[in-house]
PDB file of C-alpha atoms in Angstrom:
ATOM      1  CA  MET A   1      14.735   1.636   3.955  1.00 40.00           C
ATOM      2  CA  GLY A   2      15.888  -1.921   4.033  1.00 42.00           C
ATOM      3  CA  ASN A   3      13.991  -2.755   7.191  1.00 42.00           C
ATOM      4  CA  ARG A   4      11.671  -5.511   6.033  1.00 42.00           C
ATOM      5  CA  PHE A   5       8.690  -4.363   8.069  1.00 42.00           C
ATOM      6  CA  GLY A   6       9.683  -0.706   8.422  1.00 47.00           C
ATOM      7  CA  PHE A   7       7.447   2.139   7.612  1.00 42.00           C
ATOM      8  CA  PRO A   8       9.490   3.927   4.880  1.00 47.00           C
ATOM      9  CA  ALA A   9      10.845   7.217   6.076  1.00 42.00           C
ATOM     10  CA  SER A  10       9.938   8.817   2.755  1.00 41.00           C
ATOM     11  CA  LEU A  11       6.266   7.955   3.232  1.00 44.00           C
ATOM     12  CA  ALA A  12       6.289   9.055   6.841  1.00 44.00           C
ATOM     13  CA  HIS A  13       7.797  12.369   5.802  1.00 39.00           C
ATOM     14  CA  ALA A  14       5.250  12.759   2.996  1.00 42.00           C
ATOM     15  CA  LEU A  15       2.348  12.128   5.400  1.00 45.00           C
ATOM     16  CA  LEU A  16       3.666  14.398   8.135  1.00 39.00           C
ATOM     17  CA  GLY A  17       4.803  17.014   5.577  1.00 38.00           C
ATOM     18  CA  ALA A  18       1.324  17.119   4.121  1.00 38.00           C
ATOM     19  CA  ALA A  19      -0.066  17.715   7.593  1.00 37.00           C
ATOM     20  CA  VAL A  20       2.363  20.511   8.316  1.00 34.00           C
ATOM     21  CA  LEU A  21       2.507  22.096   4.871  1.00 31.00           C
ATOM     22  CA  PRO A  22      -0.901  21.412   3.323  1.00 35.00           C
ATOM     23  CA  GLY A  23      -0.646  24.262   0.834  1.00 33.00           C
ATOM     24  CA  ILE A  24       2.312  22.846  -1.014  1.00 32.00           C
ATOM     25  CA  ALA A  25       1.490  20.474  -3.869  1.00 35.00           C
ATOM     26  CA  SER A  26       3.723  17.527  -4.312  1.00 41.00           C
ATOM     27  CA  ALA A  27       4.112  15.087  -7.164  1.00 53.00           C
ATOM     28  CA  CYS A  28       5.072  11.414  -6.940  1.00 69.00           C
ATOM     29  CA  SER A  29       8.037  10.119  -8.825  1.00 77.00           C
ATOM     30  CA  MET A  30       9.715   6.706  -8.852  1.00 80.00           C
ATOM     31  CA  PRO A  31      12.797   6.600  -6.611  1.00 83.00           C
ATOM     32  CA  ALA A  32      16.107   6.369  -8.395  1.00 88.00           C
ATOM     33  CA  GLY A  33      17.128   2.801  -9.023  1.00 88.00           C
ATOM     34  CA  TRP A  34      13.711   1.377  -8.303  1.00 88.00           C
ATOM     35  CA  THR A  35      13.265  -2.177  -9.699  1.00 89.00           C
ATOM     36  CA  PRO A  36      10.675  -4.907  -9.254  1.00 88.00           C
ATOM     37  CA  GLN A  37      13.266  -6.813  -7.195  1.00 90.00           C
ATOM     38  CA  ARG A  38      13.778  -3.878  -4.869  1.00 91.00           C
ATOM     39  CA  ALA A  39      10.002  -3.364  -4.549  1.00 92.00           C
ATOM     40  CA  PHE A  40       9.520  -6.993  -3.584  1.00 94.00           C
ATOM     41  CA  ALA A  41      12.463  -6.918  -1.115  1.00 93.00           C
ATOM     42  CA  GLU A  42      11.294  -3.776   0.630  1.00 92.00           C
ATOM     43  CA  ALA A  43       7.593  -4.603   0.937  1.00 94.00           C
ATOM     44  CA  ALA A  44       6.300  -6.108   4.171  1.00 94.00           C
ATOM     45  CA  LEU A  45       3.405  -7.764   2.316  1.00 96.00           C
ATOM     46  CA  VAL A  46       2.932  -8.692  -1.330  1.00 97.00           C
ATOM     47  CA  PHE A  47      -0.344 -10.379  -2.270  1.00 97.00           C
ATOM     48  CA  HIS A  48      -3.191 -10.676  -4.748  1.00 97.00           C
ATOM     49  CA  GLY A  49      -6.431  -9.590  -3.199  1.00 97.00           C
ATOM     50  CA  ARG A  50      -9.952  -8.444  -4.031  1.00 97.00           C
ATOM     51  CA  VAL A  51     -11.144  -5.124  -2.635  1.00 97.00           C
ATOM     52  CA  THR A  52     -14.356  -5.695  -0.672  1.00 97.00           C
ATOM     53  CA  ALA A  53     -14.916  -2.143   0.602  1.00 96.00           C
ATOM     54  CA  THR A  54     -13.269   1.280   0.913  1.00 93.00           C
ATOM     55  CA  GLU A  55     -13.982   3.992   3.458  1.00 89.00           C
ATOM     56  CA  LEU A  56     -12.556   7.345   4.349  1.00 83.00           C
ATOM     57  CA  SER A  57     -10.526   7.244   7.572  1.00 79.00           C
ATOM     58  CA  SER A  58     -11.096   9.745  10.314  1.00 72.00           C
ATOM     59  CA  THR A  59      -7.581   9.220  11.579  1.00 69.00           C
ATOM     60  CA  LYS A  60      -5.647  12.419  12.225  1.00 57.00           C
ATOM     61  CA  LEU A  61      -2.157  12.844  10.831  1.00 56.00           C
ATOM     62  CA  GLY A  62      -0.777  15.650  12.972  1.00 53.00           C
ATOM     63  CA  ASP A  63      -3.467  18.101  14.037  1.00 54.00           C
ATOM     64  CA  VAL A  64      -5.570  17.864  10.861  1.00 51.00           C
ATOM     65  CA  PRO A  65      -8.097  15.077  10.187  1.00 53.00           C
ATOM     66  CA  ALA A  66      -6.842  13.114   7.194  1.00 53.00           C
ATOM     67  CA  ASP A  67     -10.007  13.645   5.249  1.00 50.00           C
ATOM     68  CA  ALA A  68     -10.562  17.384   5.907  1.00 53.00           C
ATOM     69  CA  GLY A  69      -9.835  20.200   3.545  1.00 55.00           C
ATOM     70  CA  ASP A  70      -6.143  19.931   2.925  1.00 55.00           C
ATOM     71  CA  GLY A  71      -6.288  17.829  -0.236  1.00 57.00           C
ATOM     72  CA  ARG A  72      -5.476  14.515   1.434  1.00 63.00           C
ATOM     73  CA  ILE A  73      -7.848  11.649   1.669  1.00 71.00           C
ATOM     74  CA  LEU A  74      -6.772   8.651   3.755  1.00 80.00           C
ATOM     75  CA  VAL A  75      -8.709   5.605   2.545  1.00 87.00           C
ATOM     76  CA  ASN A  76      -8.929   2.347   4.428  1.00 91.00           C
ATOM     77  CA  VAL A  77      -9.168  -0.555   1.913  1.00 94.00           C
ATOM     78  CA  ARG A  78     -10.774  -3.770   3.027  1.00 96.00           C
ATOM     79  CA  TYR A  79      -9.816  -6.827   1.099  1.00 97.00           C
ATOM     80  CA  GLU A  80      -9.897 -10.604   0.878  1.00 98.00           C
ATOM     81  CA  THR A  81      -6.717 -12.418   0.165  1.00 97.00           C
ATOM     82  CA  ILE A  82      -6.462 -14.626  -2.914  1.00 97.00           C
ATOM     83  CA  GLU A  83      -2.752 -15.476  -3.250  1.00 97.00           C
ATOM     84  CA  VAL A  84       0.149 -14.518  -0.902  1.00 97.00           C
ATOM     85  CA  PHE A  85       3.659 -13.933  -2.259  1.00 97.00           C
ATOM     86  CA  LYS A  86       5.296 -12.368   0.835  1.00 96.00           C
ATOM     87  CA  GLY A  87       4.413 -11.829   4.468  1.00 95.00           C
ATOM     88  CA  LYS A  88       1.240 -12.808   6.271  1.00 95.00           C
ATOM     89  CA  PRO A  89      -1.651 -10.523   5.319  1.00 95.00           C
ATOM     90  CA  GLU A  90      -4.876 -11.168   7.093  1.00 95.00           C
ATOM     91  CA  ALA A  91      -7.372 -13.320   5.133  1.00 96.00           C
ATOM     92  CA  ASN A  92      -9.856 -10.435   5.366  1.00 96.00           C
ATOM     93  CA  GLY A  93      -7.971  -7.353   6.420  1.00 94.00           C
ATOM     94  CA  THR A  94      -7.474  -3.618   6.016  1.00 94.00           C
ATOM     95  CA  ILE A  95      -4.666  -1.662   4.358  1.00 93.00           C
ATOM     96  CA  SER A  96      -4.587   2.023   3.576  1.00 89.00           C
ATOM     97  CA  THR A  97      -3.692   4.546   0.892  1.00 87.00           C
ATOM     98  CA  THR A  98      -3.462   8.276   0.882  1.00 79.00           C
ATOM     99  CA  THR A  99      -4.112  10.541  -2.024  1.00 67.00           C
ATOM    100  CA  LEU A 100      -2.812  14.056  -2.438  1.00 59.00           C
ATOM    101  CA  ILE A 101      -5.339  15.496  -4.882  1.00 53.00           C
ATOM    102  CA  MET A 102      -2.933  18.021  -6.453  1.00 52.00           C
ATOM    103  CA  GLY A 103       0.022  15.624  -6.767  1.00 56.00           C
ATOM    104  CA  GLY A 104      -1.931  12.448  -7.478  1.00 59.00           C
ATOM    105  CA  CYS A 105       0.061  10.420  -4.915  1.00 69.00           C
ATOM    106  CA  GLY A 106      -1.835   7.347  -3.905  1.00 73.00           C
ATOM    107  CA  VAL A 107      -3.423   4.289  -5.374  1.00 79.00           C
ATOM    108  CA  PRO A 108      -7.007   4.590  -6.541  1.00 82.00           C
ATOM    109  CA  VAL A 109      -8.845   1.406  -5.472  1.00 89.00           C
ATOM    110  CA  LEU A 110     -12.183   0.182  -6.646  1.00 91.00           C
ATOM    111  CA  THR A 111     -14.464  -2.143  -4.716  1.00 95.00           C
ATOM    112  CA  GLY A 112     -14.780  -5.509  -6.414  1.00 95.00           C
ATOM    113  CA  GLN A 113     -11.557  -5.235  -8.347  1.00 95.00           C
ATOM    114  CA  HIS A 114      -8.533  -7.499  -7.988  1.00 96.00           C
ATOM    115  CA  PHE A 115      -5.167  -5.921  -7.162  1.00 96.00           C
ATOM    116  CA  LEU A 116      -1.561  -6.984  -6.705  1.00 97.00           C
ATOM    117  CA  PHE A 117      -0.827  -5.205  -3.440  1.00 96.00           C
ATOM    118  CA  TYR A 118       2.669  -4.190  -2.254  1.00 96.00           C
ATOM    119  CA  VAL A 119       2.252  -2.949   1.332  1.00 95.00           C
ATOM    120  CA  ASP A 120       4.717  -0.974   3.455  1.00 91.00           C
ATOM    121  CA  GLY A 121       4.331  -2.173   7.014  1.00 86.00           C
ATOM    122  CA  PHE A 122       4.741  -0.160  10.239  1.00 80.00           C
ATOM    123  CA  ASP A 123       7.828  -0.434  12.395  1.00 77.00           C
ATOM    124  CA  GLU A 124       7.763   0.247  16.191  1.00 78.00           C
ATOM    125  CA  LYS A 125       8.660   3.940  15.722  1.00 80.00           C
ATOM    126  CA  ALA A 126       5.740   4.468  13.302  1.00 76.00           C
ATOM    127  CA  ARG A 127       3.366   2.569  15.621  1.00 76.00           C
ATOM    128  CA  LYS A 128       4.246   4.918  18.454  1.00 79.00           C
ATOM    129  CA  GLY A 129       4.102   8.055  16.269  1.00 77.00           C
ATOM    130  CA  LEU A 130       0.843   7.154  14.482  1.00 74.00           C
ATOM    131  CA  PRO A 131      -0.970   4.811  16.922  1.00 75.00           C
ATOM    132  CA  GLU A 132      -4.429   5.389  15.538  1.00 74.00           C
ATOM    133  CA  LEU A 133      -3.313   4.627  11.998  1.00 74.00           C
ATOM    134  CA  ALA A 134      -1.255   1.603  12.978  1.00 71.00           C
ATOM    135  CA  GLY A 135      -4.179   0.259  15.035  1.00 76.00           C
ATOM    136  CA  GLN A 136      -6.585   0.243  12.088  1.00 79.00           C
ATOM    137  CA  THR A 137      -4.429  -0.953   9.160  1.00 86.00           C
ATOM    138  CA  GLN A 138      -1.613  -3.432   8.356  1.00 88.00           C
ATOM    139  CA  GLY A 139       0.238  -0.809   6.396  1.00 89.00           C
ATOM    140  CA  MET A 140       0.256   1.653   3.533  1.00 88.00           C
ATOM    141  CA  ILE A 141      -0.195   0.568  -0.070  1.00 91.00           C
ATOM    142  CA  SER A 142       2.923   1.191  -2.091  1.00 89.00           C
ATOM    143  CA  ILE A 143       2.180   3.801  -4.697  1.00 86.00           C
ATOM    144  CA  TYR A 144       4.937   2.586  -7.008  1.00 88.00           C
ATOM    145  CA  ASP A 145       4.133  -1.122  -7.400  1.00 91.00           C
ATOM    146  CA  THR A 146       0.498  -1.836  -6.474  1.00 92.00           C
ATOM    147  CA  GLN A 147      -1.609  -2.347  -9.522  1.00 92.00           C
ATOM    148  CA  MET A 148      -5.109  -3.347 -10.528  1.00 94.00           C
ATOM    149  CA  LEU A 149      -5.150  -6.785 -12.153  1.00 95.00           C
ATOM    150  CA  PRO A 150      -6.812  -7.698 -15.428  1.00 93.00           C
ATOM    151  CA  PRO A 151      -9.925  -9.871 -15.284  1.00 88.00           C
ATOM    152  CA  ASN A 152      -8.732 -12.079 -18.185  1.00 91.00           C
ATOM    153  CA  PRO A 153      -7.193 -15.240 -16.568  1.00 88.00           C
ATOM    154  CA  GLU A 154      -4.454 -15.512 -19.223  1.00 89.00           C
ATOM    155  CA  LEU A 155      -3.370 -11.898 -18.753  1.00 92.00           C
ATOM    156  CA  LEU A 156      -3.610 -12.303 -14.988  1.00 92.00           C
ATOM    157  CA  ASP A 157      -1.192 -15.267 -15.037  1.00 91.00           C
ATOM    158  CA  GLU A 158       1.196 -13.202 -17.185  1.00 90.00           C
ATOM    159  CA  VAL A 159       1.075 -10.208 -14.791  1.00 89.00           C
ATOM    160  CA  LEU A 160       1.582 -12.452 -11.744  1.00 94.00           C
ATOM    161  CA  ALA A 161       4.360 -14.603 -13.238  1.00 93.00           C
ATOM    162  CA  GLU A 162       7.118 -12.041 -12.349  1.00 89.00           C
ATOM    163  CA  VAL A 163       6.001 -11.696  -8.722  1.00 93.00           C
ATOM    164  CA  ARG A 164       5.672 -15.452  -8.359  1.00 94.00           C
ATOM    165  CA  ALA A 165       9.280 -15.753  -9.548  1.00 91.00           C
ATOM    166  CA  HIS A 166      10.423 -13.225  -6.931  1.00 87.00           C
ATOM    167  CA  ALA A 167       8.496 -15.122  -4.249  1.00 92.00           C
ATOM    168  CA  LYS A 168      10.256 -18.385  -5.097  1.00 92.00           C
ATOM    169  CA  LYS A 169      13.650 -16.650  -4.705  1.00 86.00           C
ATOM    170  CA  HIS A 170      12.811 -15.306  -1.259  1.00 77.00           C
TER     171      HIS A 170
END
């Protein structure tokens, strides 16, 4: 952790562990000491975007296709950028999420909805270890901080106020 654009070791281990040990269910829990400040600092990208499409990925993680029979679904999320708080997301790009059906790890995304995305980027080691994945996405959606945004403009401003404050500090 701490590498600004690093692919978190915990997520890499979860992805690879799921490929090696697909029969073991895992649950997601917030890391000890997790704060909004830490989330912002560790994310490679933080932005408000609208989901324009989702699709299952055929990328293999290990020897098993990510969308075949082991409870994992790797989803590529296409989006359009509305407001950037950190990093340089593509104006119309792709990020990804993974869901472990039993453990519920992942971020359910809906086409047409607005989200505040926190994205864990790929470092060089991850790009070499998972070249297919790194070639098709800017990173993995953080399961702890990404959230669907309310359609009400007043509530939206309230939700985004904290992340805007973090962005001004960085």
